[in-house]
Amino acid sequence: MGDVSHTSLSPLPSSDRLAVAARLRDALLGASFTADGLLDLLGAPAYAALARSETVPALRATRGDTPLETLVRLFLLQQPVPYARVADVLPVEDCLESGWLTRVGADEIAATVDIRPYGGPSGEDWFIVSDLGCAVGGAGGIGSREEGVVLGVGGASTTLAGITVRTPVSSALDLGTGSGIQALHAAQHATRVTATDLNPRALHITALTLALSGAPAADLREGSLFEPIADDETYDLIVSNPPFVISPGARLTYRDGGMGGDDLCRTLVQQAGDRLSDGGYAQFLANWQHVEGEEWQDRLRSWVPRGCDAWIVQREVQDVTQYAELWLRDAGDHRDDPAEYQARYDAWLDEFEARKVKAVGFGWITLRRTAAAEPSITVEEWPHSIEQPLGETVRAHFDRVDYLRASDDAALLAGHFRLVAEVVQEQVGLPGAEDPEHVVLRQHRGMRRATKVDTVGAGFAGVCDGTLSAGRILDAIAQLVGEDPVLLRDRTPAQIRLLVEQGFLEPAE
């Protein structure tokens, strides 16, 4: 792509000068301008403060003249630096000519974009490019009013990257690419990556992110949702951190979808089914409305396209006042004239009142294309802590869906199971009591679920090492507790099915 600019935003570096990007990358790495290098230089408190858009601790930590301090002040803190200091570290004339740097004042150099080191999942040294002052995406961050501003990596970006299934695929689509972080991840396990965005500036910055990170170029296409994708194109993986904010109007391209209510997220999910290859995954972050007189779970089930399994997890719920305040602060409206702030706040509440919205949910939506006659749709609320990355846990969920869909009770009893690693058993009861009030199985990895089981369920899970069939184990338990083995075999498959579904047991075959 050629150079583009948007409204009053600064001109961007050339995305065609790949040799310059490669030389710049080498110079950054040579000065240890990496995630690990920053942590060593700044220390944990100042490093964490940067992620909150607080720069004072980092400014205090970079008052020297080492190459790394020069780069931090130039690209992360957006401070002008004397030409001579920059020339000691970077190919400065090439960077000036291709637009990565610009001259300011008599003899100083400034960056035209924010460049932030980002550690890849296997220790890769990547660099995320964004607009100046916009490295931290999400609420409480930049407070920018520029319509076409391109943010860097925020909590939503890293959440999506962590939950994405990372099996090798032929084709991947990053829809609404922004600064290109999802495309960068996908390039590690997809032969072909397509990235789309309504904002041409975002596509340009994605090209810069990929080039500076040493990743293959992506097929970049401008347009909204699936408009840039041909009718006959399908993908093995679709990911999107869309502009999901439910707001009155569409002031900010990077966050506001421009459709009423949660229609953008609904449209995105409903249209994804036809764009997936057989067995392919589509994974999104989304907001959804909680509407008076309607179960939110039913609302989301209605979004799932035909021919797809779905796993939808609600991670957080905010009432309409909390939600409005969150995104008013994101845009910096709280710093406006109080009357204008009140007017904007009123507009949000008017919109919610008109739609009978009482709260807004946030979470993840994963679809998988299936040929099953009866697709599986799981909608749940899970606000508790998890362990990222979660991509393998997501993939395993759908493997279990396939197994349980194909297994009746007789097949379960004939099956062999293993207790999943990192599952512990907790007995809960009064001190000194002979028997526990109840037994809890708890995962220490992945979703970190906990489930209550009876003594038979606890004994069954504890014995599962893949050696004996479920039926044989139940027969032995029946003999130990003096219960009719036929009755035990009849009532236990439902508990086995639940333990498999929630990831406590896995088929040993």
PDB file of N, CA, C and O in Angstrom, residues 34-98:
ATOM      1  N   THR A  34      13.252  -4.679  23.085  1.00  0.00           N
ATOM      2  CA  THR A  34      12.352  -5.827  23.108  1.00  0.00           C
ATOM      3  C   THR A  34      11.550  -5.785  24.396  1.00  0.00           C
ATOM      4  O   THR A  34      11.828  -4.979  25.302  1.00  0.00           O
ATOM      5  N   ALA A  35      10.552  -6.660  24.496  1.00  0.00           N
ATOM      6  CA  ALA A  35       9.759  -6.703  25.732  1.00  0.00           C
ATOM      7  C   ALA A  35      10.643  -7.002  26.936  1.00  0.00           C
ATOM      8  O   ALA A  35      10.530  -6.357  27.989  1.00  0.00           O
ATOM      9  N   ASP A  36      11.551  -7.969  26.798  1.00  0.00           N
ATOM     10  CA  ASP A  36      12.454  -8.298  27.904  1.00  0.00           C
ATOM     11  C   ASP A  36      13.422  -7.153  28.187  1.00  0.00           C
ATOM     12  O   ASP A  36      13.714  -6.838  29.349  1.00  0.00           O
ATOM     13  N   GLY A  37      13.931  -6.521  27.119  1.00  0.00           N
ATOM     14  CA  GLY A  37      14.861  -5.410  27.299  1.00  0.00           C
ATOM     15  C   GLY A  37      14.212  -4.240  28.015  1.00  0.00           C
ATOM     16  O   GLY A  37      14.840  -3.588  28.875  1.00  0.00           O
ATOM     17  N   LEU A  38      12.950  -3.954  27.682  1.00  0.00           N
ATOM     18  CA  LEU A  38      12.246  -2.859  28.351  1.00  0.00           C
ATOM     19  C   LEU A  38      12.044  -3.155  29.828  1.00  0.00           C
ATOM     20  O   LEU A  38      12.202  -2.276  30.684  1.00  0.00           O
ATOM     21  N   LEU A  39      11.684  -4.389  30.133  1.00  0.00           N
ATOM     22  CA  LEU A  39      11.467  -4.762  31.531  1.00  0.00           C
ATOM     23  C   LEU A  39      12.753  -4.608  32.334  1.00  0.00           C
ATOM     24  O   LEU A  39      12.741  -4.105  33.466  1.00  0.00           O
ATOM     25  N   ASP A  40      13.860  -5.024  31.730  1.00  0.00           N
ATOM     26  CA  ASP A  40      15.153  -4.877  32.420  1.00  0.00           C
ATOM     27  C   ASP A  40      15.510  -3.404  32.635  1.00  0.00           C
ATOM     28  O   ASP A  40      16.016  -3.018  33.685  1.00  0.00           O
ATOM     29  N   LEU A  41      15.266  -2.573  31.628  1.00  0.00           N
ATOM     30  CA  LEU A  41      15.639  -1.161  31.720  1.00  0.00           C
ATOM     31  C   LEU A  41      14.734  -0.397  32.682  1.00  0.00           C
ATOM     32  O   LEU A  41      15.213   0.347  33.550  1.00  0.00           O
ATOM     33  N   LEU A  42      13.431  -0.563  32.526  1.00  0.00           N
ATOM     34  CA  LEU A  42      12.474   0.276  33.244  1.00  0.00           C
ATOM     35  C   LEU A  42      12.150  -0.244  34.635  1.00  0.00           C
ATOM     36  O   LEU A  42      11.815   0.540  35.528  1.00  0.00           O
ATOM     37  N   GLY A  43      12.220  -1.559  34.807  1.00  0.00           N
ATOM     38  CA  GLY A  43      11.732  -2.154  36.040  1.00  0.00           C
ATOM     39  C   GLY A  43      10.237  -2.410  35.938  1.00  0.00           C
ATOM     40  O   GLY A  43       9.523  -1.765  35.155  1.00  0.00           O
ATOM     41  N   ALA A  44       9.745  -3.337  36.733  1.00  0.00           N
ATOM     42  CA  ALA A  44       8.349  -3.763  36.624  1.00  0.00           C
ATOM     43  C   ALA A  44       7.339  -2.630  36.836  1.00  0.00           C
ATOM     44  O   ALA A  44       6.368  -2.521  36.070  1.00  0.00           O
ATOM     45  N   PRO A  45       7.507  -1.754  37.853  1.00  0.00           N
ATOM     46  CA  PRO A  45       6.482  -0.711  38.047  1.00  0.00           C
ATOM     47  C   PRO A  45       6.359   0.248  36.860  1.00  0.00           C
ATOM     48  O   PRO A  45       5.249   0.551  36.413  1.00  0.00           O
ATOM     49  N   ALA A  46       7.491   0.728  36.335  1.00  0.00           N
ATOM     50  CA  ALA A  46       7.431   1.665  35.205  1.00  0.00           C
ATOM     51  C   ALA A  46       6.931   0.972  33.942  1.00  0.00           C
ATOM     52  O   ALA A  46       6.205   1.570  33.136  1.00  0.00           O
ATOM     53  N   TYR A  47       7.308  -0.298  33.773  1.00  0.00           N
ATOM     54  CA  TYR A  47       6.857  -1.068  32.606  1.00  0.00           C
ATOM     55  C   TYR A  47       5.343  -1.250  32.654  1.00  0.00           C
ATOM     56  O   TYR A  47       4.640  -1.088  31.645  1.00  0.00           O
ATOM     57  N   ALA A  48       4.822  -1.574  33.845  1.00  0.00           N
ATOM     58  CA  ALA A  48       3.374  -1.736  33.994  1.00  0.00           C
ATOM     59  C   ALA A  48       2.652  -0.408  33.810  1.00  0.00           C
ATOM     60  O   ALA A  48       1.553  -0.360  33.255  1.00  0.00           O
ATOM     61  N   ALA A  49       3.280   0.684  34.268  1.00  0.00           N
ATOM     62  CA  ALA A  49       2.658   2.002  34.116  1.00  0.00           C
ATOM     63  C   ALA A  49       2.482   2.365  32.646  1.00  0.00           C
ATOM     64  O   ALA A  49       1.480   2.978  32.264  1.00  0.00           O
ATOM     65  N   LEU A  50       3.441   1.981  31.800  1.00  0.00           N
ATOM     66  CA  LEU A  50       3.317   2.244  30.361  1.00  0.00           C
ATOM     67  C   LEU A  50       2.058   1.608  29.786  1.00  0.00           C
ATOM     68  O   LEU A  50       1.398   2.180  28.919  1.00  0.00           O
ATOM     69  N   ALA A  51       1.738   0.401  30.273  1.00  0.00           N
ATOM     70  CA  ALA A  51       0.538  -0.286  29.794  1.00  0.00           C
ATOM     71  C   ALA A  51      -0.732   0.432  30.224  1.00  0.00           C
ATOM     72  O   ALA A  51      -1.802   0.171  29.679  1.00  0.00           O
ATOM     73  N   ARG A  52      -0.608   1.335  31.195  1.00  0.00           N
ATOM     74  CA  ARG A  52      -1.753   2.151  31.625  1.00  0.00           C
ATOM     75  C   ARG A  52      -1.701   3.549  31.014  1.00  0.00           C
ATOM     76  O   ARG A  52      -2.413   4.446  31.459  1.00  0.00           O
ATOM     77  N   SER A  53      -0.823   3.740  30.053  1.00  0.00           N
ATOM     78  CA  SER A  53      -0.619   5.044  29.406  1.00  0.00           C
ATOM     79  C   SER A  53      -0.030   6.082  30.348  1.00  0.00           C
ATOM     80  O   SER A  53      -0.177   7.286  30.117  1.00  0.00           O
ATOM     81  N   GLU A  54       0.641   5.643  31.384  1.00  0.00           N
ATOM     82  CA  GLU A  54       1.318   6.558  32.309  1.00  0.00           C
ATOM     83  C   GLU A  54       2.803   6.565  31.969  1.00  0.00           C
ATOM     84  O   GLU A  54       3.468   5.523  32.038  1.00  0.00           O
ATOM     85  N   THR A  55       3.339   7.729  31.613  1.00  0.00           N
ATOM     86  CA  THR A  55       4.699   7.787  31.084  1.00  0.00           C
ATOM     87  C   THR A  55       5.739   8.352  32.052  1.00  0.00           C
ATOM     88  O   THR A  55       6.941   8.199  31.817  1.00  0.00           O
ATOM     89  N   VAL A  56       5.304   8.987  33.135  1.00  0.00           N
ATOM     90  CA  VAL A  56       6.266   9.645  34.022  1.00  0.00           C
ATOM     91  C   VAL A  56       7.326   8.681  34.561  1.00  0.00           C
ATOM     92  O   VAL A  56       8.530   8.991  34.532  1.00  0.00           O
ATOM     93  N   PRO A  57       6.963   7.472  35.067  1.00  0.00           N
ATOM     94  CA  PRO A  57       8.007   6.565  35.560  1.00  0.00           C
ATOM     95  C   PRO A  57       9.023   6.191  34.482  1.00  0.00           C
ATOM     96  O   PRO A  57      10.228   6.097  34.756  1.00  0.00           O
ATOM     97  N   ALA A  58       8.559   5.985  33.244  1.00  0.00           N
ATOM     98  CA  ALA A  58       9.471   5.626  32.163  1.00  0.00           C
ATOM     99  C   ALA A  58      10.363   6.801  31.790  1.00  0.00           C
ATOM    100  O   ALA A  58      11.545   6.619  31.456  1.00  0.00           O
ATOM    101  N   LEU A  59       9.840   8.016  31.824  1.00  0.00           N
ATOM    102  CA  LEU A  59      10.661   9.199  31.551  1.00  0.00           C
ATOM    103  C   LEU A  59      11.784   9.317  32.580  1.00  0.00           C
ATOM    104  O   LEU A  59      12.937   9.621  32.240  1.00  0.00           O
ATOM    105  N   ARG A  60      11.470   9.036  33.832  1.00  0.00           N
ATOM    106  CA  ARG A  60      12.485   9.108  34.879  1.00  0.00           C
ATOM    107  C   ARG A  60      13.549   8.029  34.705  1.00  0.00           C
ATOM    108  O   ARG A  60      14.719   8.225  35.057  1.00  0.00           O
ATOM    109  N   ALA A  61      13.140   6.890  34.153  1.00  0.00           N
ATOM    110  CA  ALA A  61      14.070   5.768  34.007  1.00  0.00           C
ATOM    111  C   ALA A  61      14.923   5.860  32.752  1.00  0.00           C
ATOM    112  O   ALA A  61      15.793   5.016  32.533  1.00  0.00           O
ATOM    113  N   THR A  62      14.666   6.846  31.897  1.00  0.00           N
ATOM    114  CA  THR A  62      15.394   6.940  30.617  1.00  0.00           C
ATOM    115  C   THR A  62      16.084   8.294  30.464  1.00  0.00           C
ATOM    116  O   THR A  62      16.097   8.883  29.391  1.00  0.00           O
ATOM    117  N   ARG A  63      16.674   8.763  31.555  1.00  0.00           N
ATOM    118  CA  ARG A  63      17.357  10.053  31.500  1.00  0.00           C
ATOM    119  C   ARG A  63      18.814   9.930  31.073  1.00  0.00           C
ATOM    120  O   ARG A  63      19.514  10.926  30.957  1.00  0.00           O
ATOM    121  N   GLY A  64      19.272   8.696  30.828  1.00  0.00           N
ATOM    122  CA  GLY A  64      20.638   8.490  30.355  1.00  0.00           C
ATOM    123  C   GLY A  64      20.722   8.600  28.842  1.00  0.00           C
ATOM    124  O   GLY A  64      19.795   9.060  28.176  1.00  0.00           O
ATOM    125  N   ASP A  65      21.851   8.134  28.275  1.00  0.00           N
ATOM    126  CA  ASP A  65      22.039   8.268  26.835  1.00  0.00           C
ATOM    127  C   ASP A  65      22.414   6.954  26.176  1.00  0.00           C
ATOM    128  O   ASP A  65      23.062   6.934  25.127  1.00  0.00           O
ATOM    129  N   THR A  66      21.999   5.812  26.768  1.00  0.00           N
ATOM    130  CA  THR A  66      22.268   4.528  26.125  1.00  0.00           C
ATOM    131  C   THR A  66      21.365   4.366  24.894  1.00  0.00           C
ATOM    132  O   THR A  66      20.323   5.032  24.794  1.00  0.00           O
ATOM    133  N   PRO A  67      21.737   3.499  23.953  1.00  0.00           N
ATOM    134  CA  PRO A  67      20.880   3.291  22.776  1.00  0.00           C
ATOM    135  C   PRO A  67      19.450   2.894  23.135  1.00  0.00           C
ATOM    136  O   PRO A  67      18.501   3.402  22.510  1.00  0.00           O
ATOM    137  N   LEU A  68      19.282   2.025  24.129  1.00  0.00           N
ATOM    138  CA  LEU A  68      17.937   1.597  24.488  1.00  0.00           C
ATOM    139  C   LEU A  68      17.117   2.755  25.060  1.00  0.00           C
ATOM    140  O   LEU A  68      15.936   2.926  24.731  1.00  0.00           O
ATOM    141  N   GLU A  69      17.732   3.589  25.894  1.00  0.00           N
ATOM    142  CA  GLU A  69      17.020   4.744  26.433  1.00  0.00           C
ATOM    143  C   GLU A  69      16.611   5.710  25.322  1.00  0.00           C
ATOM    144  O   GLU A  69      15.510   6.272  25.338  1.00  0.00           O
ATOM    145  N   THR A  70      17.489   5.868  24.344  1.00  0.00           N
ATOM    146  CA  THR A  70      17.163   6.730  23.209  1.00  0.00           C
ATOM    147  C   THR A  70      15.924   6.223  22.472  1.00  0.00           C
ATOM    148  O   THR A  70      15.018   6.991  22.136  1.00  0.00           O
ATOM    149  N   LEU A  71      15.863   4.910  22.234  1.00  0.00           N
ATOM    150  CA  LEU A  71      14.733   4.332  21.493  1.00  0.00           C
ATOM    151  C   LEU A  71      13.437   4.405  22.290  1.00  0.00           C
ATOM    152  O   LEU A  71      12.366   4.637  21.721  1.00  0.00           O
ATOM    153  N   VAL A  72      13.531   4.185  23.591  1.00  0.00           N
ATOM    154  CA  VAL A  72      12.333   4.272  24.428  1.00  0.00           C
ATOM    155  C   VAL A  72      11.755   5.686  24.396  1.00  0.00           C
ATOM    156  O   VAL A  72      10.548   5.883  24.220  1.00  0.00           O
ATOM    157  N   ARG A  73      12.618   6.689  24.532  1.00  0.00           N
ATOM    158  CA  ARG A  73      12.140   8.068  24.517  1.00  0.00           C
ATOM    159  C   ARG A  73      11.583   8.445  23.133  1.00  0.00           C
ATOM    160  O   ARG A  73      10.599   9.183  23.028  1.00  0.00           O
ATOM    161  N   LEU A  74      12.183   7.902  22.091  1.00  0.00           N
ATOM    162  CA  LEU A  74      11.774   8.236  20.730  1.00  0.00           C
ATOM    163  C   LEU A  74      10.439   7.589  20.365  1.00  0.00           C
ATOM    164  O   LEU A  74       9.492   8.274  19.944  1.00  0.00           O
ATOM    165  N   PHE A  75      10.343   6.260  20.519  1.00  0.00           N
ATOM    166  CA  PHE A  75       9.198   5.515  19.988  1.00  0.00           C
ATOM    167  C   PHE A  75       8.095   5.237  21.001  1.00  0.00           C
ATOM    168  O   PHE A  75       6.930   5.110  20.621  1.00  0.00           O
ATOM    169  N   LEU A  76       8.426   5.110  22.272  1.00  0.00           N
ATOM    170  CA  LEU A  76       7.398   4.825  23.262  1.00  0.00           C
ATOM    171  C   LEU A  76       6.890   6.084  23.948  1.00  0.00           C
ATOM    172  O   LEU A  76       5.701   6.190  24.252  1.00  0.00           O
ATOM    173  N   LEU A  77       7.805   7.029  24.206  1.00  0.00           N
ATOM    174  CA  LEU A  77       7.425   8.226  24.947  1.00  0.00           C
ATOM    175  C   LEU A  77       7.224   9.436  24.048  1.00  0.00           C
ATOM    176  O   LEU A  77       6.800  10.493  24.502  1.00  0.00           O
ATOM    177  N   GLN A  78       7.538   9.275  22.753  1.00  0.00           N
ATOM    178  CA  GLN A  78       7.338  10.325  21.744  1.00  0.00           C
ATOM    179  C   GLN A  78       7.995  11.650  22.142  1.00  0.00           C
ATOM    180  O   GLN A  78       7.395  12.721  22.040  1.00  0.00           O
ATOM    181  N   GLN A  79       9.251  11.530  22.589  1.00  0.00           N
ATOM    182  CA  GLN A  79      10.031  12.712  22.935  1.00  0.00           C
ATOM    183  C   GLN A  79      11.037  13.012  21.803  1.00  0.00           C
ATOM    184  O   GLN A  79      11.657  12.083  21.275  1.00  0.00           O
ATOM    185  N   PRO A  80      11.213  14.270  21.432  1.00  0.00           N
ATOM    186  CA  PRO A  80      12.266  14.590  20.452  1.00  0.00           C
ATOM    187  C   PRO A  80      13.643  14.226  21.022  1.00  0.00           C
ATOM    188  O   PRO A  80      13.898  14.402  22.218  1.00  0.00           O
ATOM    189  N   VAL A  81      14.512  13.718  20.151  1.00  0.00           N
ATOM    190  CA  VAL A  81      15.852  13.279  20.563  1.00  0.00           C
ATOM    191  C   VAL A  81      16.864  13.920  19.612  1.00  0.00           C
ATOM    192  O   VAL A  81      16.611  14.004  18.395  1.00  0.00           O
ATOM    193  N   PRO A  82      18.016  14.394  20.117  1.00  0.00           N
ATOM    194  CA  PRO A  82      19.025  14.985  19.235  1.00  0.00           C
ATOM    195  C   PRO A  82      19.421  14.047  18.093  1.00  0.00           C
ATOM    196  O   PRO A  82      19.560  12.828  18.293  1.00  0.00           O
ATOM    197  N   TYR A  83      19.615  14.635  16.919  1.00  0.00           N
ATOM    198  CA  TYR A  83      19.950  13.860  15.709  1.00  0.00           C
ATOM    199  C   TYR A  83      21.143  12.941  15.962  1.00  0.00           C
ATOM    200  O   TYR A  83      21.123  11.762  15.567  1.00  0.00           O
ATOM    201  N   ALA A  84      22.182  13.457  16.587  1.00  0.00           N
ATOM    202  CA  ALA A  84      23.409  12.673  16.766  1.00  0.00           C
ATOM    203  C   ALA A  84      23.154  11.413  17.580  1.00  0.00           C
ATOM    204  O   ALA A  84      23.714  10.345  17.289  1.00  0.00           O
ATOM    205  N   ARG A  85      22.297  11.513  18.604  1.00  0.00           N
ATOM    206  CA  ARG A  85      22.002  10.336  19.431  1.00  0.00           C
ATOM    207  C   ARG A  85      21.241   9.289  18.620  1.00  0.00           C
ATOM    208  O   ARG A  85      21.490   8.086  18.733  1.00  0.00           O
ATOM    209  N   VAL A  86      20.290   9.741  17.796  1.00  0.00           N
ATOM    210  CA  VAL A  86      19.527   8.800  16.972  1.00  0.00           C
ATOM    211  C   VAL A  86      20.433   8.150  15.935  1.00  0.00           C
ATOM    212  O   VAL A  86      20.346   6.942  15.669  1.00  0.00           O
ATOM    213  N   ALA A  87      21.338   8.932  15.345  1.00  0.00           N
ATOM    214  CA  ALA A  87      22.236   8.408  14.304  1.00  0.00           C
ATOM    215  C   ALA A  87      23.162   7.329  14.847  1.00  0.00           C
ATOM    216  O   ALA A  87      23.636   6.474  14.080  1.00  0.00           O
ATOM    217  N   ASP A  88      23.431   7.332  16.144  1.00  0.00           N
ATOM    218  CA  ASP A  88      24.263   6.295  16.751  1.00  0.00           C
ATOM    219  C   ASP A  88      23.540   4.957  16.844  1.00  0.00           C
ATOM    220  O   ASP A  88      24.178   3.916  17.045  1.00  0.00           O
ATOM    221  N   VAL A  89      22.215   4.985  16.707  1.00  0.00           N
ATOM    222  CA  VAL A  89      21.428   3.770  16.949  1.00  0.00           C
ATOM    223  C   VAL A  89      20.718   3.274  15.690  1.00  0.00           C
ATOM    224  O   VAL A  89      20.635   2.072  15.448  1.00  0.00           O
ATOM    225  N   LEU A  90      20.194   4.201  14.885  1.00  0.00           N
ATOM    226  CA  LEU A  90      19.340   3.843  13.757  1.00  0.00           C
ATOM    227  C   LEU A  90      19.927   4.320  12.431  1.00  0.00           C
ATOM    228  O   LEU A  90      20.718   5.267  12.410  1.00  0.00           O
ATOM    229  N   PRO A  91      19.508   3.692  11.314  1.00  0.00           N
ATOM    230  CA  PRO A  91      19.849   4.232   9.983  1.00  0.00           C
ATOM    231  C   PRO A  91      19.004   5.479   9.741  1.00  0.00           C
ATOM    232  O   PRO A  91      18.001   5.450   9.024  1.00  0.00           O
ATOM    233  N   VAL A  92      19.408   6.581  10.332  1.00  0.00           N
ATOM    234  CA  VAL A  92      18.532   7.722  10.496  1.00  0.00           C
ATOM    235  C   VAL A  92      18.089   8.341   9.173  1.00  0.00           C
ATOM    236  O   VAL A  92      16.916   8.712   9.008  1.00  0.00           O
ATOM    237  N   GLU A  93      18.985   8.458   8.196  1.00  0.00           N
ATOM    238  CA  GLU A  93      18.589   9.076   6.926  1.00  0.00           C
ATOM    239  C   GLU A  93      17.570   8.217   6.180  1.00  0.00           C
ATOM    240  O   GLU A  93      16.613   8.728   5.594  1.00  0.00           O
ATOM    241  N   ASP A  94      17.780   6.904   6.175  1.00  0.00           N
ATOM    242  CA  ASP A  94      16.798   6.003   5.554  1.00  0.00           C
ATOM    243  C   ASP A  94      15.442   6.116   6.254  1.00  0.00           C
ATOM    244  O   ASP A  94      14.390   6.110   5.604  1.00  0.00           O
ATOM    245  N   CYS A  95      15.471   6.195   7.590  1.00  0.00           N
ATOM    246  CA  CYS A  95      14.226   6.288   8.356  1.00  0.00           C
ATOM    247  C   CYS A  95      13.530   7.632   8.132  1.00  0.00           C
ATOM    248  O   CYS A  95      12.299   7.707   8.118  1.00  0.00           O
ATOM    249  N   LEU A  96      14.308   8.694   7.921  1.00  0.00           N
ATOM    250  CA  LEU A  96      13.718   9.988   7.597  1.00  0.00           C
ATOM    251  C   LEU A  96      13.097   9.968   6.205  1.00  0.00           C
ATOM    252  O   LEU A  96      11.976  10.450   5.990  1.00  0.00           O
ATOM    253  N   GLU A  97      13.816   9.407   5.255  1.00  0.00           N
ATOM    254  CA  GLU A  97      13.332   9.381   3.873  1.00  0.00           C
ATOM    255  C   GLU A  97      12.070   8.545   3.729  1.00  0.00           C
ATOM    256  O   GLU A  97      11.152   8.904   2.982  1.00  0.00           O
ATOM    257  N   SER A  98      12.002   7.408   4.444  1.00  0.00           N
ATOM    258  CA  SER A  98      10.843   6.524   4.303  1.00  0.00           C
ATOM    259  C   SER A  98       9.725   6.870   5.285  1.00  0.00           C
ATOM    260  O   SER A  98       8.664   6.253   5.259  1.00  0.00           O
TER     261      SER A  98
END
